[in-house]
Short mmCIF file of C-alpha atoms and ligand atoms in Angstrom, two decimals:
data_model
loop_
_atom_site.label_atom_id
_atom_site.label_comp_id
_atom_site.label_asym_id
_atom_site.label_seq_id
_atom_site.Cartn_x
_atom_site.Cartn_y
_atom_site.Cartn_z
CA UNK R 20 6.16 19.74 28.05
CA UNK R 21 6.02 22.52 30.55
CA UNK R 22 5.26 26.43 29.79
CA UNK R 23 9.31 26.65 30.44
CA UNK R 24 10.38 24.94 27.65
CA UNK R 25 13.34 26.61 25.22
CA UNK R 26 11.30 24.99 22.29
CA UNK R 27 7.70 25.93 20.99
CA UNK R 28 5.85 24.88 18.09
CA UNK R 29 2.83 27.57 17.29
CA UNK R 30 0.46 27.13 14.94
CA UNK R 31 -1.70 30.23 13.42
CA UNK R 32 -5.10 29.49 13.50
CA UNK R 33 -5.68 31.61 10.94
CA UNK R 34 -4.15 29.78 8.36
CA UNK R 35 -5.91 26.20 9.49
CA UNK R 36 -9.51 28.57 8.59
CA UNK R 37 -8.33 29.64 5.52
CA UNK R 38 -7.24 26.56 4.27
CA UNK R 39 -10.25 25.04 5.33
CA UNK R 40 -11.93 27.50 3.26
CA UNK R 41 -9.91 27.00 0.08
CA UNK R 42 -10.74 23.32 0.63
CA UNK R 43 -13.98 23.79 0.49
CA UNK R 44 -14.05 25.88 -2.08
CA UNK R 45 -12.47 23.37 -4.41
CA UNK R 46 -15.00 20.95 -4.04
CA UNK R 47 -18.80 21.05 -5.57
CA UNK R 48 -21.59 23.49 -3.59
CA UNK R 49 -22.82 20.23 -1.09
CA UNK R 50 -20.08 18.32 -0.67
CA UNK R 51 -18.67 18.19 2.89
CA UNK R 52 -14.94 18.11 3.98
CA UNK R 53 -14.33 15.88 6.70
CA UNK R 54 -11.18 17.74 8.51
CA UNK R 55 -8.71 14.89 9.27
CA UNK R 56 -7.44 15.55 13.19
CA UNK R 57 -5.71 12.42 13.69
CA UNK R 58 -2.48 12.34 14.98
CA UNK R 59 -3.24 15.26 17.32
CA UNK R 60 -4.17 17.02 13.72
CA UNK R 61 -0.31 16.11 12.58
CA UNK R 62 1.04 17.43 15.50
CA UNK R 63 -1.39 20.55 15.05
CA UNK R 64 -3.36 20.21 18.55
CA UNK R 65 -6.81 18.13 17.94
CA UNK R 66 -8.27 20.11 19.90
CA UNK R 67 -7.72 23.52 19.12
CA UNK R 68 -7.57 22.60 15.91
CA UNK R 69 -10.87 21.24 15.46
CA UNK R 70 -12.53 24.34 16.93
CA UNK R 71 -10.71 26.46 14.99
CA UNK R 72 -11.77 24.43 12.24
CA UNK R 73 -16.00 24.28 13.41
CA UNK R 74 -15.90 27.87 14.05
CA UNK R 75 -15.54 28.15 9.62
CA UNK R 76 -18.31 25.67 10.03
CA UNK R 77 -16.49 22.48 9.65
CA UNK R 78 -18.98 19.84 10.86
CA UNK R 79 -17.42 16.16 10.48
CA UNK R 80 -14.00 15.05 11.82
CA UNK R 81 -11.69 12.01 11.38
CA UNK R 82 -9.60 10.63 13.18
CA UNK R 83 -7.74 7.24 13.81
CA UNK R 84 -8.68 5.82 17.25
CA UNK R 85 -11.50 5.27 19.28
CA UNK R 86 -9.50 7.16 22.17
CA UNK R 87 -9.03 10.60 19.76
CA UNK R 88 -12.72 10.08 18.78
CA UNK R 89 -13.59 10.17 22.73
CA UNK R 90 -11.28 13.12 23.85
CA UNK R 91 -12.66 15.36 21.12
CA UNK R 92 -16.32 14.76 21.97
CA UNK R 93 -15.26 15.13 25.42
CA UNK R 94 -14.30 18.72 24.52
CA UNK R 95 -16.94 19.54 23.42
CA UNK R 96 -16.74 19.02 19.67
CA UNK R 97 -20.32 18.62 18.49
CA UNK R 98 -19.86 17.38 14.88
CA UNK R 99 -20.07 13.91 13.52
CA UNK R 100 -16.42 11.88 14.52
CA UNK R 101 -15.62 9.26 12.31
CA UNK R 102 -12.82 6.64 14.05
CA UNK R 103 -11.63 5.29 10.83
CA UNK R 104 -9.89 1.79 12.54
CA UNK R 105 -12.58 0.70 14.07
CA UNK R 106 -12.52 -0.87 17.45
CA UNK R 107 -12.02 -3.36 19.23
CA UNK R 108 -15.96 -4.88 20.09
CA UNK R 109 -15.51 -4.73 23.81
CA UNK R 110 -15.07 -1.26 23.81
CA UNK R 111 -18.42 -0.90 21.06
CA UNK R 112 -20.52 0.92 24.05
CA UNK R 113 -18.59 3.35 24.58
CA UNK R 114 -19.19 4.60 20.47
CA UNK R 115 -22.78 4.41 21.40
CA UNK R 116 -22.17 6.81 24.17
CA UNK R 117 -20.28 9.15 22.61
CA UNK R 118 -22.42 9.13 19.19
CA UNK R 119 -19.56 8.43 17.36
CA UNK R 120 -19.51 7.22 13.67
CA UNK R 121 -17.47 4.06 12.36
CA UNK R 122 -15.68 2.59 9.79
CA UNK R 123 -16.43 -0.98 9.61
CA UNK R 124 -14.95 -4.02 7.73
CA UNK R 125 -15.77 -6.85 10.36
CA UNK R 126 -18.84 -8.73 10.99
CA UNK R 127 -17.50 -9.12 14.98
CA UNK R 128 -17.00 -5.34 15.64
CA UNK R 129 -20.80 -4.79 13.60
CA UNK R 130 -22.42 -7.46 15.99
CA UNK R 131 -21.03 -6.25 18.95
CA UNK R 132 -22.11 -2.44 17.99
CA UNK R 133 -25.46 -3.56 17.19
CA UNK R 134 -25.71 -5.17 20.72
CA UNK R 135 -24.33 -1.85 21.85
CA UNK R 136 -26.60 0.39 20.39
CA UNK R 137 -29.88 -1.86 20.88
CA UNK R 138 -29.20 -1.97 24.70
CA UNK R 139 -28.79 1.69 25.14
CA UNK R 140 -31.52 2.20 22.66
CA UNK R 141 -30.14 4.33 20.38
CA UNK R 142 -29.22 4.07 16.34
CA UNK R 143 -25.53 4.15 15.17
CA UNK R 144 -24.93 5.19 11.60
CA UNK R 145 -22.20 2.91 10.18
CA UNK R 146 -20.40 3.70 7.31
CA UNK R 147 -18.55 0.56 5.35
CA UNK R 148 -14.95 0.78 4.86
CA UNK R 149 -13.60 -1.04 1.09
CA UNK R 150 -10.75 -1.41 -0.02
CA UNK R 151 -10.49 -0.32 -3.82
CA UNK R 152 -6.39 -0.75 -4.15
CA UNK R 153 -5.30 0.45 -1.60
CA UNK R 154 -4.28 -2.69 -0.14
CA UNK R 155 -5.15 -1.73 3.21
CA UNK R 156 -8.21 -1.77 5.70
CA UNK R 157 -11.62 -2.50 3.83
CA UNK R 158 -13.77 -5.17 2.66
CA UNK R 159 -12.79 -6.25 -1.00
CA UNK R 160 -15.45 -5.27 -3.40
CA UNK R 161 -17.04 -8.33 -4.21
CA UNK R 162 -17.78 -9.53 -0.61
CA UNK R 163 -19.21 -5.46 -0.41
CA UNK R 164 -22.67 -6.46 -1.00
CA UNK R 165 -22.82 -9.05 0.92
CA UNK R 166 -21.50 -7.64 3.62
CA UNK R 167 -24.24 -4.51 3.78
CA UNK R 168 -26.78 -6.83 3.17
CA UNK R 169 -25.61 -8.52 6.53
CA UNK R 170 -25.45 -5.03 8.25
CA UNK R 171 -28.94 -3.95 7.29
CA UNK R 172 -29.71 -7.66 9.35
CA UNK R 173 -28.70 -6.21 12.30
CA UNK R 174 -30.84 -3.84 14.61
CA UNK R 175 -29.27 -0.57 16.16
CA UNK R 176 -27.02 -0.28 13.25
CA UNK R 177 -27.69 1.37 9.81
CA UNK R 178 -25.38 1.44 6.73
CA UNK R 179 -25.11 5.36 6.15
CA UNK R 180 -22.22 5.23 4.18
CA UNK R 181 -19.14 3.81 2.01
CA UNK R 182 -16.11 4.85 1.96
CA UNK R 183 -12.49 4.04 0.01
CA UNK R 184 -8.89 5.62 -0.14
CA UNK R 185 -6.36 6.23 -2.88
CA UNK R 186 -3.30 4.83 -2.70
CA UNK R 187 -1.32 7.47 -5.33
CA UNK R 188 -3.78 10.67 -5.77
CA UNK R 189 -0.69 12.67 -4.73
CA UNK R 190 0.76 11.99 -8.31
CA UNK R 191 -1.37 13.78 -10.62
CA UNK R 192 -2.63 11.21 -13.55
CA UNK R 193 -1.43 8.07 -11.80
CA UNK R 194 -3.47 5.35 -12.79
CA UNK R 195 -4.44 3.59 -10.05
CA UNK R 196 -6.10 6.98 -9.08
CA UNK R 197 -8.85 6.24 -11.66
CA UNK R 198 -8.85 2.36 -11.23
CA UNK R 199 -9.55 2.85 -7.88
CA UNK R 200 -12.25 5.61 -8.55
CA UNK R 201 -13.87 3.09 -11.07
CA UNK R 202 -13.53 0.38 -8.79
CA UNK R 203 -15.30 2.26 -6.06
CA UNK R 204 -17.89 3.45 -8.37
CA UNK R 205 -18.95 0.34 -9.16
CA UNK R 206 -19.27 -1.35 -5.71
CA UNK R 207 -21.30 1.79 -5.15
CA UNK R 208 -23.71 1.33 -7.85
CA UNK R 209 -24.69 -1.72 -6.69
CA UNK R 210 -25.80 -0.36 -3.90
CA UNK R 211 -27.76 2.40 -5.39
CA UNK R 212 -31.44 3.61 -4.15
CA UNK R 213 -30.68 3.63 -0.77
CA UNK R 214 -31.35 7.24 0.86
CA UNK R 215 -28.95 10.11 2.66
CA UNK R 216 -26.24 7.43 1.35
CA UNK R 217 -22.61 9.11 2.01
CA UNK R 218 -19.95 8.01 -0.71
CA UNK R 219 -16.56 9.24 0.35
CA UNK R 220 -12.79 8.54 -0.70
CA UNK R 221 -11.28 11.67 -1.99
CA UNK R 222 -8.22 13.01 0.51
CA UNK R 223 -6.23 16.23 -0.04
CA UNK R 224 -4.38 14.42 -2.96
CA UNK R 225 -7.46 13.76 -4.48
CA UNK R 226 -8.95 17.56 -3.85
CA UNK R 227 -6.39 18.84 -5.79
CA UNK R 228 -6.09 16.94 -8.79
CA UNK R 229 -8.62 14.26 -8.87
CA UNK R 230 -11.87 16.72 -8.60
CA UNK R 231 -14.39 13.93 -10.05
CA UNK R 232 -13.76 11.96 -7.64
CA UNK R 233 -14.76 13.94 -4.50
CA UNK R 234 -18.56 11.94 -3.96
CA UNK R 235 -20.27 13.22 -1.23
CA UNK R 236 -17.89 14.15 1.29
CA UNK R 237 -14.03 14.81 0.99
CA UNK R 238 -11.41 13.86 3.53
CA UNK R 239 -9.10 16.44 4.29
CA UNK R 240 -5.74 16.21 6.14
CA UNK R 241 -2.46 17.39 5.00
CA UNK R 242 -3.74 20.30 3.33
CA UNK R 243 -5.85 21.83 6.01
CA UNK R 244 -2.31 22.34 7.49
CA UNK R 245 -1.00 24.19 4.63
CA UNK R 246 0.85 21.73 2.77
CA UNK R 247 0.46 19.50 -0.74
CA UNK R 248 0.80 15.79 -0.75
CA UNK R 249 2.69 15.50 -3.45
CA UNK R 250 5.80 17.62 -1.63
CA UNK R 251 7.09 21.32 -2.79
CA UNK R 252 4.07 23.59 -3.63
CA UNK R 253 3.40 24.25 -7.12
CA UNK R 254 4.75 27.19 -8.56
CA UNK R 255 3.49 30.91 -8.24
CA UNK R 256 0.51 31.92 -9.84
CA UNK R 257 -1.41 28.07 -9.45
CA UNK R 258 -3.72 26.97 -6.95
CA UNK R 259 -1.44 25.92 -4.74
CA UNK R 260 -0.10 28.47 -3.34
CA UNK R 261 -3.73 29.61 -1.77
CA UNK R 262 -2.32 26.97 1.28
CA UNK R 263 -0.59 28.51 3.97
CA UNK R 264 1.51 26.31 6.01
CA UNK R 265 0.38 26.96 9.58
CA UNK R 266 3.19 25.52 12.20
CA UNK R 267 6.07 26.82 13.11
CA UNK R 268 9.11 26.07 15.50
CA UNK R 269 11.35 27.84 17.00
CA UNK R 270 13.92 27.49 19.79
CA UNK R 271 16.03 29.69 21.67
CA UNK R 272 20.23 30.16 21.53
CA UNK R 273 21.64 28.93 24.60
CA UNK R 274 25.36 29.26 23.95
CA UNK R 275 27.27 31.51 21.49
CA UNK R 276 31.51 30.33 21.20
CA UNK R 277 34.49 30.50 19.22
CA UNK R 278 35.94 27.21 17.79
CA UNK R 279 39.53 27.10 16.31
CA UNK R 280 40.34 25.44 12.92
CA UNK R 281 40.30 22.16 13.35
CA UNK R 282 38.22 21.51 16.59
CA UNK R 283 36.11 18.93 16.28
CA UNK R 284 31.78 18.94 17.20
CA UNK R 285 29.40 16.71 18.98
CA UNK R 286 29.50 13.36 18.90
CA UNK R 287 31.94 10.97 16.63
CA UNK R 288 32.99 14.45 15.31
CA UNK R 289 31.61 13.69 12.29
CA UNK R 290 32.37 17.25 11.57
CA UNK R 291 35.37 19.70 12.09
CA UNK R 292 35.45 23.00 11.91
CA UNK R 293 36.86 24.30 7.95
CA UNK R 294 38.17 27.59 10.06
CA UNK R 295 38.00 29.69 12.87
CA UNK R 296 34.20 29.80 13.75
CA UNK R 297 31.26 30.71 15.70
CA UNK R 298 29.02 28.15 16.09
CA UNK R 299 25.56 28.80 18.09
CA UNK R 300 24.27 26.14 20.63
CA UNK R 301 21.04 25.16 20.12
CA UNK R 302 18.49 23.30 23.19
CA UNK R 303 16.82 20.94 20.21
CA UNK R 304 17.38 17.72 19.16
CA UNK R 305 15.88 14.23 17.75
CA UNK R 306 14.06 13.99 20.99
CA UNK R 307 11.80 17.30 19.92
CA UNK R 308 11.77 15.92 16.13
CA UNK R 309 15.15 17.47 14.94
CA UNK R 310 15.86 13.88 12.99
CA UNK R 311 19.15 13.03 13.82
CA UNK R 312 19.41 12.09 9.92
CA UNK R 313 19.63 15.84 9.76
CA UNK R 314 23.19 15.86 11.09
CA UNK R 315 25.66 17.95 8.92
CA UNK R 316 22.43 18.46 6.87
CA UNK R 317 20.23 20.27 8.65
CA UNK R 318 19.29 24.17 8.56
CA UNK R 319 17.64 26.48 10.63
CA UNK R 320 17.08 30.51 10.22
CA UNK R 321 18.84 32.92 12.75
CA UNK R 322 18.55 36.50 12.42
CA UNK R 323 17.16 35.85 9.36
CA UNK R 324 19.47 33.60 7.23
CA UNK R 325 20.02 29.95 7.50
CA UNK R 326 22.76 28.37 8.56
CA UNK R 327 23.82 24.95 8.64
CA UNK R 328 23.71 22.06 11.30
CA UNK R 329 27.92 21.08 12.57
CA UNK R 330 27.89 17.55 13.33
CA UNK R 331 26.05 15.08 14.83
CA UNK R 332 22.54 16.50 16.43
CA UNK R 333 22.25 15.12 19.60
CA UNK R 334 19.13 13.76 22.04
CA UNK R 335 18.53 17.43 23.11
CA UNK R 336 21.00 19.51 21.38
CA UNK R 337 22.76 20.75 18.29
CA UNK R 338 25.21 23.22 17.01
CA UNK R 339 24.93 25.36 14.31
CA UNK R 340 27.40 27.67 12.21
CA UNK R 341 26.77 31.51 12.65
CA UNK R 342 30.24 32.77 11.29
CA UNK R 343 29.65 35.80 9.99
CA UNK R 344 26.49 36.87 11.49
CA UNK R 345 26.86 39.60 13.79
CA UNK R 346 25.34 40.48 16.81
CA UNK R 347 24.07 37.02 17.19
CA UNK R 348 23.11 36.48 21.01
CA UNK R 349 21.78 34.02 23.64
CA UNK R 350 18.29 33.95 24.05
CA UNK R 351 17.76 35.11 20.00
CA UNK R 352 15.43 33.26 18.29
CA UNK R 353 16.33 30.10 15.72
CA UNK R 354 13.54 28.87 13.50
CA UNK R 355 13.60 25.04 12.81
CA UNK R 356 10.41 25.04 10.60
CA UNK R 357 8.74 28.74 9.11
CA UNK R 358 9.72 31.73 8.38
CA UNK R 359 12.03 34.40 10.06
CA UNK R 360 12.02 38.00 7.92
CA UNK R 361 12.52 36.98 4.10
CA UNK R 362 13.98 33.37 4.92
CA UNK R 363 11.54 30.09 5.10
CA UNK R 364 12.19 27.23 5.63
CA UNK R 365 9.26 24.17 4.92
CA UNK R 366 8.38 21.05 6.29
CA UNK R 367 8.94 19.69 2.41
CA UNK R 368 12.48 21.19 2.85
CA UNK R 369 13.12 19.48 6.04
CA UNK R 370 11.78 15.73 4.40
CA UNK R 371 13.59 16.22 1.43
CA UNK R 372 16.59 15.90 3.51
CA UNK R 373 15.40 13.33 5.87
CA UNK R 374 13.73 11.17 3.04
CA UNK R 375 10.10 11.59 4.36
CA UNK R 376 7.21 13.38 3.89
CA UNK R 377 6.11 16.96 5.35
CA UNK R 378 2.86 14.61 7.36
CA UNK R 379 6.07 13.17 9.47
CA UNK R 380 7.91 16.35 9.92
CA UNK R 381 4.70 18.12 11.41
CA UNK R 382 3.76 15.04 13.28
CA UNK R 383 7.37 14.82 14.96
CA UNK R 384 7.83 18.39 16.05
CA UNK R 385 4.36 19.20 17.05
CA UNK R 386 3.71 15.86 19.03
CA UNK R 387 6.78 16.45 21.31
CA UNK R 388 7.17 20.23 21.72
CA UNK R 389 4.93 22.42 24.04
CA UNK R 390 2.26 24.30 21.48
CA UNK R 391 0.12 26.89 20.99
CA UNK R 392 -2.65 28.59 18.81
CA UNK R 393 -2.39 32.39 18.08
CA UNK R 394 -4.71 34.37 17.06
C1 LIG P 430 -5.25 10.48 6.90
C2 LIG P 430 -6.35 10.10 6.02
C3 LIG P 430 -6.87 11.02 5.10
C4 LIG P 430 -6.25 12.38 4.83
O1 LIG P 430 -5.18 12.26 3.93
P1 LIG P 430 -4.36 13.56 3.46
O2 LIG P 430 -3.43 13.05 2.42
O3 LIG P 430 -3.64 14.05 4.67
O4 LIG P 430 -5.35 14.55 2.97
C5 LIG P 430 -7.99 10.63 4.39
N1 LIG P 430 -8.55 9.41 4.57
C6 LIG P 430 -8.06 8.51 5.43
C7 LIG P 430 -8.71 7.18 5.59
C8 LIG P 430 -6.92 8.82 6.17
O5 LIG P 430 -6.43 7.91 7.02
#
């Protein structure tokens, strides 16, 4: 996207510390919060983001690929970097090189790290990845053993670490929550006595309501950008409410106009107009993350109210309804996602509507808008 862009997404890197901070203050004196930046930290900036995040003295990161992992150490980041998919063994020199940690589940990818780290002469911490429920990447806990013992076989390579993920710690008291935590406690145990041994599998769902299960180190994503897993924030007064969403977008009005009774807007004219109105044009549509889903559903906040969506939203455009409003110009601001005076409106609002989660949301509008830190 180019500085000229209508749209921006800006994230206050104020409110990434501070939620970093609540994180870690909900979790036991020693236990470290790995600060999940994949997905260009949910559309946050992985960059920026993680130094915002080190300079509160946030020392591991996670993220999904080996090519994240890379671009972060490249700038600079000096903390561990977990790349939680693995890789593909061809590539296993280049984790050497960049001191990068893994998740592993294969034999092949181990071997071909070991080789790695042997001819470059260096020691790779490895951390196993099982899968306690989730139904997802990981060894299954009976072949756990096993597989560590064949690890520890291998030179270059040592087993630092084990790590698991919940499948339903957004829903306070689910079940599986503490099957899984038992589960994961057990394969653990039997690997008990080994030294500096990391046991992780807590993520921001887990934080929040599961506290016994936080191990060693906690895995933080969706809540280091100010929201809760389980959707709406609790009410006022709880815990909650110490996370402070910290993206917002906003676009610019490009076209104010009059539209008789009757007339019908944007494509299929799924909608026409109830009365005589004023609708504003607005340069954003599913292309920047507007979800086309949001058609005739949508909102956004103009002069500080929100109005609704008219018909279909287009690649790069919608319309919305500003009858009423006066004074309203082009070049005045509409907020898709934030707050504008008293009016707010949150990725949780948005995915209620769309049928998703607020992780998508931020991931949609911050991955294809230009962005910036303030602050
Ligand atoms: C993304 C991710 C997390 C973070 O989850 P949140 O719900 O965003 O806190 C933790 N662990 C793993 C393996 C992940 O992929």
């Amino acid at each position: 996207m180019s500085d000229t862009s209508f749209n921006c997404v800006s994230v206050s890197r104020k409110a990434l510390q501070s939620n970093y901070k609540f994180i870690e203050s909900r979790v036991a004196p020693g236990v470290k919060v790995m600060a999940m930046v994949k997905a260009d930290a949910y559309g946050h900036d992985m960059v920026l983001t993680a130094r915002a995040l080190e300079d509160v003295g946030c020392t591991v990161f996670g993220v999904a690929e080996l090519c994240e992992a890379v671009i972060l150490r490249k700038s600079g980041i000096k903390g561990q970097i977990f790349v939680m998919l693995g890789f593909d063994p061809e590539n296993a020199a280049i984790f050497v090189e960049h001191d990068l940690t893994p998740a592993i589940f294969s034999s092949r990818a181990a071997t071909a790290l070991s080789r790695a780290a042997v001819a470059a002469g260096k020691q790779v911490e490895v951390h196993v990845k099982v899968d306690t429920g989730m139904g997802r990447l990981g060894v299954m806990p009976r072949d756990l053993v096993g597989f560590v013992k064949e690890l520890d076989t291998l030179p270059g390579i040592s087993v630092q670490g084990v790590m698991s993920h919940f499948p339903e710690s957004d829903v306070p008291d689910s079940s599986s929550t503490r099957d899984g935590f038992s589960t994961f406690e057990q394969a653990c145990s039997l690997l008990a006595g080994r030294e500096n041994f990391v046991r992780h599998i807590a993520n921001s769902g887990a934080v929040l309501n599961f506290p016994d299960t936080n191990c060693d180190m906690v895995r933080a994503g969706i809540s280091l950008y100010g929201y809760h897993p389980f959707g709406k924030q609790p009410e006022n007064g709880s815990d909650g409410n110490r996370l402070i969403p910290a993206m917002t977008f906003s676009t610019q009005i490009i076209q104010v106009k009059d539209l008789p009774k009757g007339a019908g807007i944007s494509y299929g004219h799924t909608y026409r107009a109830e009365r005589d109105m004023r609708i504003a044009v607005l340069p954003v549509g599913y292309e920047d993350g507007f979800s086309r889903i949001l058609s005739n559903q949508g909102e956004v906040l103009i002069h500080g109210r929100k109005v609704p969506v008219r018909g279909r939203i287009c690649m790069n455009i919608c319309m919305v309804e500003i009858t009423g409003i006066d004074g309203v110009q082009v070049g005045d601001e509409a907020v898709l996602l934030g707050r504008q005076g008293d009016a707010v409106i949150t990725a949780d609002d948005i995915a209620e509507k769309t049928g998703s989660i607020s992780y998508e949301v931020l991931c949609l509008f911050g991955n294809n808008n230009k962005r910036v830190h303030r602050e």
